Amino acid sequence: MSALHQVFENGLEHVELLPATNDNHGGVIVEMEGAMGSEVFATLLRASVSEWRRQGKKGVWIKLHIGLANLVEPAVKEGFRYHHAEPNYLMLVYWIPDTICTLPSNASHRVGIGAIVLNDKRELLVVQEKSGPFQDTGVWKIPTGVVEEDENLFMAATREVKEETGIDTEFQEILAFRQSHKMFFQKSDLFFICMMRPLSFDIEKQELEIAAAQWMPLKEYADQPLTQKHKIFKYIADLCSAKMQGEYTGLSPLRITSAFNNSFSYLYLNSRDLNVSSNSSDQF
């Protein structure tokens, strides 16, 4: 733990500071894991912020392990606010200078997928849900789900289809996506409609969330009353028709590498029109 010497009228006082590391934006990060009394923490925090202000630091991030809930109140009393929470920790932030705060906001969007799976008989893989807004409505819809942490879109689409219907698939393209706001816990939502190629055809529905699953003629899906009223259902049917007629090309993932740290990610693009080889070593 670092230390600061401050001179007062009565002489020299030795003041300890909270352990911290510098971030890449002129701020500091404190990770609290060991137990500490709230009064001791408050004293160290005040001294630390005073020193960081002297050093010209900007944002202060305090990461509190879930077992350190007693340190939340003293941090809030010193002007810290909540930034985000995860299963094992809570993050608090404080902006030191008397300027506009430029700390990034917490994650603003949740990401979901919907999977279009068409077989050679022009049938669409559809499900009825046991919970949610379509529970007990008799509405047939495509498999949907939420992308998990550290999961790529195409992996999420493959997983969700398998979990809900037992069907193995191969990801092909992103056909469209929808952005909406004030959804789950008032967050915005990005919903990607994915084209999948079936690798198996025998359905084994998930018992926990799925009431029924089947291969349905596309026309039957399109003729559902809700499909005519609910725009996204209608456009899903239109996308299916366009794909079957070869009139629509979506976005497929291309694996790319960062020049900064050699990490890789996926860029979704129209590889056909861009003349990207499907045999490229950077394809997923």
mmCIF file of C-alpha atoms in Angstrom:
data_model
loop_
_atom_site.group_PDB
_atom_site.id
_atom_site.type_symbol
_atom_site.label_atom_id
_atom_site.label_comp_id
_atom_site.label_asym_id
_atom_site.label_seq_id
_atom_site.Cartn_x
_atom_site.Cartn_y
_atom_site.Cartn_z
ATOM 1 C CA MET A 1 0.000 0.000 0.000
ATOM 2 C CA SER A 2 1.419 3.397 -0.946
ATOM 3 C CA ALA A 3 1.831 6.178 1.597
ATOM 4 C CA LEU A 4 1.592 9.988 1.678
ATOM 5 C CA HIS A 5 3.361 12.304 4.123
ATOM 6 C CA GLN A 6 1.331 15.398 4.996
ATOM 7 C CA VAL A 7 2.674 18.222 7.192
ATOM 8 C CA PHE A 8 0.309 19.724 9.741
ATOM 9 C CA GLU A 9 0.880 22.362 12.438
ATOM 10 C CA ASN A 10 1.683 19.666 14.968
ATOM 11 C CA GLY A 11 4.330 18.055 12.784
ATOM 12 C CA LEU A 12 4.630 15.174 10.361
ATOM 13 C CA GLU A 13 1.825 12.670 9.982
ATOM 14 C CA HIS A 14 2.074 9.406 8.066
ATOM 15 C CA VAL A 15 -1.065 8.787 5.984
ATOM 16 C CA GLU A 16 -1.724 5.570 4.094
ATOM 17 C CA LEU A 17 -3.571 5.538 0.766
ATOM 18 C CA LEU A 18 -5.807 2.981 -0.861
ATOM 19 C CA PRO A 19 -3.980 0.658 -3.273
ATOM 20 C CA ALA A 20 -4.635 1.859 -6.820
ATOM 21 C CA THR A 21 -3.449 1.448 -10.381
ATOM 22 C CA ASN A 22 -3.533 4.058 -13.130
ATOM 23 C CA ASP A 23 -5.995 3.578 -15.992
ATOM 24 C CA ASN A 24 -5.404 4.687 -19.580
ATOM 25 C CA HIS A 25 -7.473 7.862 -19.285
ATOM 26 C CA GLY A 26 -5.875 9.820 -16.464
ATOM 27 C CA GLY A 27 -7.758 8.111 -13.661
ATOM 28 C CA VAL A 28 -7.183 5.411 -11.064
ATOM 29 C CA ILE A 29 -8.708 2.029 -10.305
ATOM 30 C CA VAL A 30 -9.064 0.658 -6.773
ATOM 31 C CA GLU A 31 -9.901 -3.004 -6.299
ATOM 32 C CA MET A 32 -11.078 -3.819 -2.788
ATOM 33 C CA GLU A 33 -11.086 -7.503 -1.900
ATOM 34 C CA GLY A 34 -9.896 -7.829 1.687
ATOM 35 C CA ALA A 35 -12.115 -7.008 4.662
ATOM 36 C CA MET A 36 -11.865 -3.465 6.039
ATOM 37 C CA GLY A 37 -13.789 -1.470 8.594
ATOM 38 C CA SER A 38 -15.965 1.298 7.179
ATOM 39 C CA GLU A 39 -14.370 4.034 9.324
ATOM 40 C CA VAL A 40 -10.850 3.027 8.295
ATOM 41 C CA PHE A 41 -11.956 2.886 4.665
ATOM 42 C CA ALA A 42 -13.553 6.347 4.856
ATOM 43 C CA THR A 43 -10.322 7.823 6.272
ATOM 44 C CA LEU A 44 -8.163 6.212 3.602
ATOM 45 C CA LEU A 45 -10.600 7.205 0.864
ATOM 46 C CA ARG A 46 -10.600 10.884 1.857
ATOM 47 C CA ALA A 47 -6.796 10.953 1.983
ATOM 48 C CA SER A 48 -6.534 9.107 -1.327
ATOM 49 C CA VAL A 49 -8.934 11.390 -3.189
ATOM 50 C CA SER A 50 -7.061 14.410 -1.820
ATOM 51 C CA GLU A 51 -3.771 13.037 -3.150
ATOM 52 C CA TRP A 52 -5.257 12.032 -6.501
ATOM 53 C CA ARG A 53 -6.680 15.543 -6.850
ATOM 54 C CA ARG A 54 -3.204 16.955 -6.165
ATOM 55 C CA GLN A 55 -1.798 14.649 -8.861
ATOM 56 C CA GLY A 56 -4.374 15.862 -11.395
ATOM 57 C CA LYS A 57 -6.205 12.539 -11.641
ATOM 58 C CA LYS A 58 -9.664 12.494 -13.148
ATOM 59 C CA GLY A 59 -11.943 9.495 -12.685
ATOM 60 C CA VAL A 60 -11.769 7.167 -9.698
ATOM 61 C CA TRP A 61 -13.136 3.643 -10.020
ATOM 62 C CA ILE A 62 -13.675 1.563 -6.878
ATOM 63 C CA LYS A 63 -14.425 -2.104 -7.403
ATOM 64 C CA LEU A 64 -15.955 -3.618 -4.258
ATOM 65 C CA HIS A 65 -16.114 -7.386 -3.852
ATOM 66 C CA ILE A 66 -19.596 -8.627 -2.982
ATOM 67 C CA GLY A 67 -18.514 -9.296 0.608
ATOM 68 C CA LEU A 68 -17.600 -5.633 1.194
ATOM 69 C CA ALA A 69 -21.097 -4.150 1.263
ATOM 70 C CA ASN A 70 -20.161 -2.225 4.428
ATOM 71 C CA LEU A 71 -17.915 0.032 2.318
ATOM 72 C CA VAL A 72 -20.698 1.247 0.025
ATOM 73 C CA GLU A 73 -22.175 3.785 2.448
ATOM 74 C CA PRO A 74 -18.900 5.603 3.278
ATOM 75 C CA ALA A 75 -18.009 5.759 -0.429
ATOM 76 C CA VAL A 76 -21.401 7.250 -1.298
ATOM 77 C CA LYS A 77 -21.021 9.800 1.510
ATOM 78 C CA GLU A 78 -17.732 10.887 -0.077
ATOM 79 C CA GLY A 79 -19.520 11.595 -3.354
ATOM 80 C CA PHE A 80 -19.143 8.284 -5.181
ATOM 81 C CA ARG A 81 -22.044 6.920 -7.231
ATOM 82 C CA TYR A 82 -23.016 3.518 -8.598
ATOM 83 C CA HIS A 83 -21.763 2.680 -12.077
ATOM 84 C CA HIS A 84 -22.634 -0.994 -12.531
ATOM 85 C CA ALA A 85 -22.946 -4.273 -10.680
ATOM 86 C CA GLU A 86 -22.045 -7.851 -11.563
ATOM 87 C CA PRO A 87 -22.717 -11.083 -9.654
ATOM 88 C CA ASN A 88 -19.501 -10.767 -7.622
ATOM 89 C CA TYR A 89 -18.778 -7.040 -7.385
ATOM 90 C CA LEU A 90 -20.128 -3.498 -7.400
ATOM 91 C CA MET A 91 -18.386 -0.623 -9.228
ATOM 92 C CA LEU A 92 -18.501 2.917 -7.829
ATOM 93 C CA VAL A 93 -17.143 6.016 -9.587
ATOM 94 C CA TYR A 94 -16.150 9.569 -8.726
ATOM 95 C CA TRP A 95 -15.103 12.460 -10.998
ATOM 96 C CA ILE A 96 -12.473 14.623 -9.318
ATOM 97 C CA PRO A 97 -11.938 17.788 -11.449
ATOM 98 C CA ASP A 98 -14.430 20.612 -11.637
ATOM 99 C CA THR A 99 -15.159 19.909 -15.296
ATOM 100 C CA ILE A 100 -17.737 17.975 -17.300
ATOM 101 C CA CYS A 101 -17.532 14.295 -16.361
ATOM 102 C CA THR A 102 -16.363 12.177 -19.297
ATOM 103 C CA LEU A 103 -16.546 8.785 -17.597
ATOM 104 C CA PRO A 104 -18.214 6.254 -19.920
ATOM 105 C CA SER A 105 -21.719 5.199 -18.974
ATOM 106 C CA ASN A 106 -22.645 1.675 -18.008
ATOM 107 C CA ALA A 107 -23.566 -0.733 -20.816
ATOM 108 C CA SER A 108 -26.710 0.648 -22.427
ATOM 109 C CA HIS A 109 -27.913 -2.256 -24.600
ATOM 110 C CA ARG A 110 -28.906 -5.867 -24.300
ATOM 111 C CA VAL A 111 -28.296 -8.030 -27.393
ATOM 112 C CA GLY A 112 -30.709 -10.694 -28.616
ATOM 113 C CA ILE A 113 -31.045 -12.963 -31.618
ATOM 114 C CA GLY A 114 -33.853 -14.501 -33.621
ATOM 115 C CA ALA A 115 -33.071 -17.538 -35.798
ATOM 116 C CA ILE A 116 -34.647 -18.187 -39.195
ATOM 117 C CA VAL A 117 -34.218 -21.875 -40.001
ATOM 118 C CA LEU A 118 -35.690 -23.027 -43.348
ATOM 119 C CA ASN A 119 -35.622 -26.578 -44.691
ATOM 120 C CA ASP A 120 -35.792 -27.780 -48.298
ATOM 121 C CA LYS A 121 -39.579 -28.106 -48.062
ATOM 122 C CA ARG A 122 -39.973 -24.336 -47.582
ATOM 123 C CA GLU A 123 -40.852 -24.946 -43.960
ATOM 124 C CA LEU A 124 -39.834 -22.650 -41.119
ATOM 125 C CA LEU A 125 -38.730 -23.893 -37.696
ATOM 126 C CA VAL A 126 -41.116 -22.316 -35.160
ATOM 127 C CA VAL A 127 -41.904 -22.590 -31.460
ATOM 128 C CA GLN A 128 -44.590 -21.685 -28.956
ATOM 129 C CA GLU A 129 -43.337 -20.324 -25.632
ATOM 130 C CA LYS A 130 -44.397 -21.267 -22.108
ATOM 131 C CA SER A 131 -43.624 -17.803 -20.708
ATOM 132 C CA GLY A 132 -43.321 -14.201 -21.831
ATOM 133 C CA PRO A 133 -45.698 -12.063 -23.905
ATOM 134 C CA PHE A 134 -46.630 -14.951 -26.236
ATOM 135 C CA GLN A 135 -47.533 -17.406 -23.469
ATOM 136 C CA ASP A 136 -50.902 -19.109 -24.058
ATOM 137 C CA THR A 137 -51.550 -17.078 -27.221
ATOM 138 C CA GLY A 138 -51.125 -19.921 -29.703
ATOM 139 C CA VAL A 139 -48.648 -17.783 -31.660
ATOM 140 C CA TRP A 140 -45.862 -19.550 -33.536
ATOM 141 C CA LYS A 141 -42.577 -17.653 -33.654
ATOM 142 C CA ILE A 142 -38.947 -18.244 -34.564
ATOM 143 C CA PRO A 143 -36.495 -19.314 -31.814
ATOM 144 C CA THR A 144 -35.099 -16.306 -29.951
ATOM 145 C CA GLY A 145 -32.742 -15.639 -27.078
ATOM 146 C CA VAL A 146 -30.176 -13.376 -25.454
ATOM 147 C CA VAL A 147 -26.480 -13.348 -26.314
ATOM 148 C CA GLU A 148 -24.414 -14.387 -23.307
ATOM 149 C CA GLU A 149 -21.259 -12.722 -22.024
ATOM 150 C CA ASP A 150 -18.221 -13.435 -24.253
ATOM 151 C CA GLU A 151 -20.479 -15.139 -26.812
ATOM 152 C CA ASN A 152 -20.435 -14.246 -30.499
ATOM 153 C CA LEU A 153 -23.714 -13.606 -32.308
ATOM 154 C CA PHE A 154 -23.421 -16.618 -34.578
ATOM 155 C CA MET A 155 -22.641 -18.872 -31.623
ATOM 156 C CA ALA A 156 -25.655 -17.530 -29.720
ATOM 157 C CA ALA A 157 -27.959 -18.232 -32.659
ATOM 158 C CA THR A 158 -26.678 -21.800 -32.994
ATOM 159 C CA ARG A 159 -26.992 -22.392 -29.244
ATOM 160 C CA GLU A 160 -30.505 -21.002 -28.907
ATOM 161 C CA VAL A 161 -31.873 -23.108 -31.761
ATOM 162 C CA LYS A 162 -30.279 -26.211 -30.292
ATOM 163 C CA GLU A 163 -31.542 -25.470 -26.777
ATOM 164 C CA GLU A 164 -35.138 -24.734 -27.796
ATOM 165 C CA THR A 165 -35.664 -27.310 -30.537
ATOM 166 C CA GLY A 166 -32.784 -29.814 -30.515
ATOM 167 C CA ILE A 167 -31.993 -28.877 -34.123
ATOM 168 C CA ASP A 168 -28.340 -28.502 -35.130
ATOM 169 C CA THR A 169 -27.707 -25.544 -37.429
ATOM 170 C CA GLU A 170 -24.977 -23.710 -39.278
ATOM 171 C CA PHE A 171 -24.955 -19.920 -39.141
ATOM 172 C CA GLN A 172 -25.116 -18.202 -42.519
ATOM 173 C CA GLU A 173 -25.951 -14.502 -42.290
ATOM 174 C CA ILE A 174 -27.409 -11.635 -40.312
ATOM 175 C CA LEU A 175 -30.414 -10.576 -42.361
ATOM 176 C CA ALA A 176 -31.540 -7.541 -40.363
ATOM 177 C CA PHE A 177 -31.516 -6.045 -36.891
ATOM 178 C CA ARG A 178 -33.872 -3.954 -34.780
ATOM 179 C CA GLN A 179 -33.001 -1.326 -32.189
ATOM 180 C CA SER A 180 -35.562 -0.496 -29.494
ATOM 181 C CA HIS A 181 -35.436 1.440 -26.228
ATOM 182 C CA LYS A 182 -36.728 1.309 -22.652
ATOM 183 C CA MET A 183 -36.962 -2.465 -22.679
ATOM 184 C CA PHE A 184 -35.483 -4.922 -20.141
ATOM 185 C CA PHE A 185 -34.717 -2.889 -16.964
ATOM 186 C CA GLN A 186 -35.120 0.259 -19.097
ATOM 187 C CA LYS A 187 -32.122 -0.683 -21.258
ATOM 188 C CA SER A 188 -32.060 -0.401 -25.023
ATOM 189 C CA ASP A 189 -32.204 -3.584 -27.064
ATOM 190 C CA LEU A 190 -30.470 -4.780 -30.235
ATOM 191 C CA PHE A 191 -32.176 -7.758 -31.854
ATOM 192 C CA PHE A 192 -30.390 -9.529 -34.736
ATOM 193 C CA ILE A 193 -32.313 -11.742 -37.169
ATOM 194 C CA CYS A 194 -30.038 -14.578 -38.269
ATOM 195 C CA MET A 195 -30.263 -16.989 -41.196
ATOM 196 C CA MET A 196 -29.395 -20.567 -40.250
ATOM 197 C CA ARG A 197 -28.984 -23.739 -42.289
ATOM 198 C CA PRO A 198 -30.395 -26.869 -40.616
ATOM 199 C CA LEU A 199 -28.005 -29.784 -40.139
ATOM 200 C CA SER A 200 -30.599 -32.025 -38.495
ATOM 201 C CA PHE A 201 -34.382 -32.175 -38.705
ATOM 202 C CA ASP A 202 -35.801 -34.233 -35.805
ATOM 203 C CA ILE A 203 -37.195 -31.861 -33.187
ATOM 204 C CA GLU A 204 -36.620 -32.391 -29.466
ATOM 205 C CA LYS A 205 -38.177 -29.359 -27.784
ATOM 206 C CA GLN A 206 -36.952 -27.869 -24.561
ATOM 207 C CA GLU A 207 -39.396 -28.714 -21.765
ATOM 208 C CA LEU A 208 -38.627 -25.765 -19.483
ATOM 209 C CA GLU A 209 -39.453 -22.850 -21.810
ATOM 210 C CA ILE A 210 -40.981 -24.281 -24.992
ATOM 211 C CA ALA A 211 -44.588 -25.480 -25.178
ATOM 212 C CA ALA A 212 -44.358 -26.783 -28.751
ATOM 213 C CA ALA A 213 -42.031 -26.788 -31.756
ATOM 214 C CA GLN A 214 -42.524 -27.809 -35.363
ATOM 215 C CA TRP A 215 -41.596 -27.302 -39.004
ATOM 216 C CA MET A 216 -44.326 -25.056 -40.394
ATOM 217 C CA PRO A 217 -45.036 -24.149 -44.044
ATOM 218 C CA LEU A 218 -43.917 -20.576 -44.526
ATOM 219 C CA LYS A 219 -47.328 -19.541 -45.833
ATOM 220 C CA GLU A 220 -48.978 -20.842 -42.676
ATOM 221 C CA TYR A 221 -46.592 -18.804 -40.549
ATOM 222 C CA ALA A 222 -47.183 -15.724 -42.696
ATOM 223 C CA ASP A 223 -50.969 -16.150 -42.476
ATOM 224 C CA GLN A 224 -51.071 -15.980 -38.673
ATOM 225 C CA PRO A 225 -53.203 -12.971 -37.626
ATOM 226 C CA LEU A 226 -50.372 -11.632 -35.440
ATOM 227 C CA THR A 227 -47.917 -11.830 -38.340
ATOM 228 C CA GLN A 228 -50.102 -9.390 -40.243
ATOM 229 C CA LYS A 229 -50.309 -6.984 -37.305
ATOM 230 C CA HIS A 230 -46.849 -7.299 -35.713
ATOM 231 C CA LYS A 231 -44.391 -5.702 -38.145
ATOM 232 C CA ILE A 232 -41.316 -7.679 -37.153
ATOM 233 C CA PHE A 233 -43.201 -10.968 -37.702
ATOM 234 C CA LYS A 234 -44.286 -9.725 -41.129
ATOM 235 C CA TYR A 235 -40.750 -8.757 -42.128
ATOM 236 C CA ILE A 236 -39.417 -12.111 -40.946
ATOM 237 C CA ALA A 237 -41.838 -13.772 -43.364
ATOM 238 C CA ASP A 238 -40.733 -11.356 -46.104
ATOM 239 C CA LEU A 239 -37.064 -12.106 -45.406
ATOM 240 C CA CYS A 240 -37.750 -15.832 -45.662
ATOM 241 C CA SER A 241 -39.426 -15.381 -49.047
ATOM 242 C CA ALA A 242 -36.630 -13.168 -50.346
ATOM 243 C CA LYS A 243 -33.952 -15.642 -49.255
ATOM 244 C CA MET A 244 -35.741 -18.581 -50.869
ATOM 245 C CA GLN A 245 -35.906 -16.630 -54.125
ATOM 246 C CA GLY A 246 -32.245 -15.612 -53.941
ATOM 247 C CA GLU A 247 -33.128 -11.923 -53.838
ATOM 248 C CA TYR A 248 -31.521 -10.917 -50.562
ATOM 249 C CA THR A 249 -27.972 -11.052 -49.210
ATOM 250 C CA GLY A 250 -27.202 -10.507 -45.555
ATOM 251 C CA LEU A 251 -24.044 -10.013 -43.518
ATOM 252 C CA SER A 252 -21.677 -12.846 -42.684
ATOM 253 C CA PRO A 253 -18.896 -12.760 -40.045
ATOM 254 C CA LEU A 254 -15.282 -12.230 -41.029
ATOM 255 C CA ARG A 255 -12.669 -12.824 -38.353
ATOM 256 C CA ILE A 256 -10.279 -9.869 -38.027
ATOM 257 C CA THR A 257 -7.234 -9.255 -35.828
ATOM 258 C CA SER A 258 -6.377 -6.083 -33.917
ATOM 259 C CA ALA A 259 -3.032 -4.433 -34.665
ATOM 260 C CA PHE A 260 -2.855 -3.196 -31.061
ATOM 261 C CA ASN A 261 -2.966 -6.430 -29.050
ATOM 262 C CA ASN A 262 -3.448 -9.268 -31.578
ATOM 263 C CA SER A 263 -6.928 -9.992 -30.219
ATOM 264 C CA PHE A 264 -9.562 -11.030 -32.733
ATOM 265 C CA SER A 265 -13.162 -10.095 -33.317
ATOM 266 C CA TYR A 266 -15.774 -10.514 -36.039
ATOM 267 C CA LEU A 267 -16.743 -7.964 -38.669
ATOM 268 C CA TYR A 268 -20.157 -8.650 -40.242
ATOM 269 C CA LEU A 269 -20.306 -7.692 -43.911
ATOM 270 C CA ASN A 270 -21.659 -8.653 -47.314
ATOM 271 C CA SER A 271 -18.727 -10.887 -48.220
ATOM 272 C CA ARG A 272 -20.186 -11.877 -51.590
ATOM 273 C CA ASP A 273 -20.418 -8.350 -52.992
ATOM 274 C CA LEU A 274 -17.065 -7.484 -51.430
ATOM 275 C CA ASN A 275 -15.468 -10.532 -53.082
ATOM 276 C CA VAL A 276 -14.252 -11.990 -49.800
ATOM 277 C CA SER A 277 -13.303 -15.619 -50.319
ATOM 278 C CA SER A 278 -15.323 -18.115 -48.297
ATOM 279 C CA ASN A 279 -12.087 -20.076 -47.937
ATOM 280 C CA SER A 280 -10.262 -17.191 -46.270
ATOM 281 C CA SER A 281 -8.416 -18.172 -43.097
ATOM 282 C CA ASP A 282 -10.121 -15.239 -41.391
ATOM 283 C CA GLN A 283 -13.622 -16.609 -41.936
ATOM 284 C CA PHE A 284 -15.335 -17.939 -38.816
#
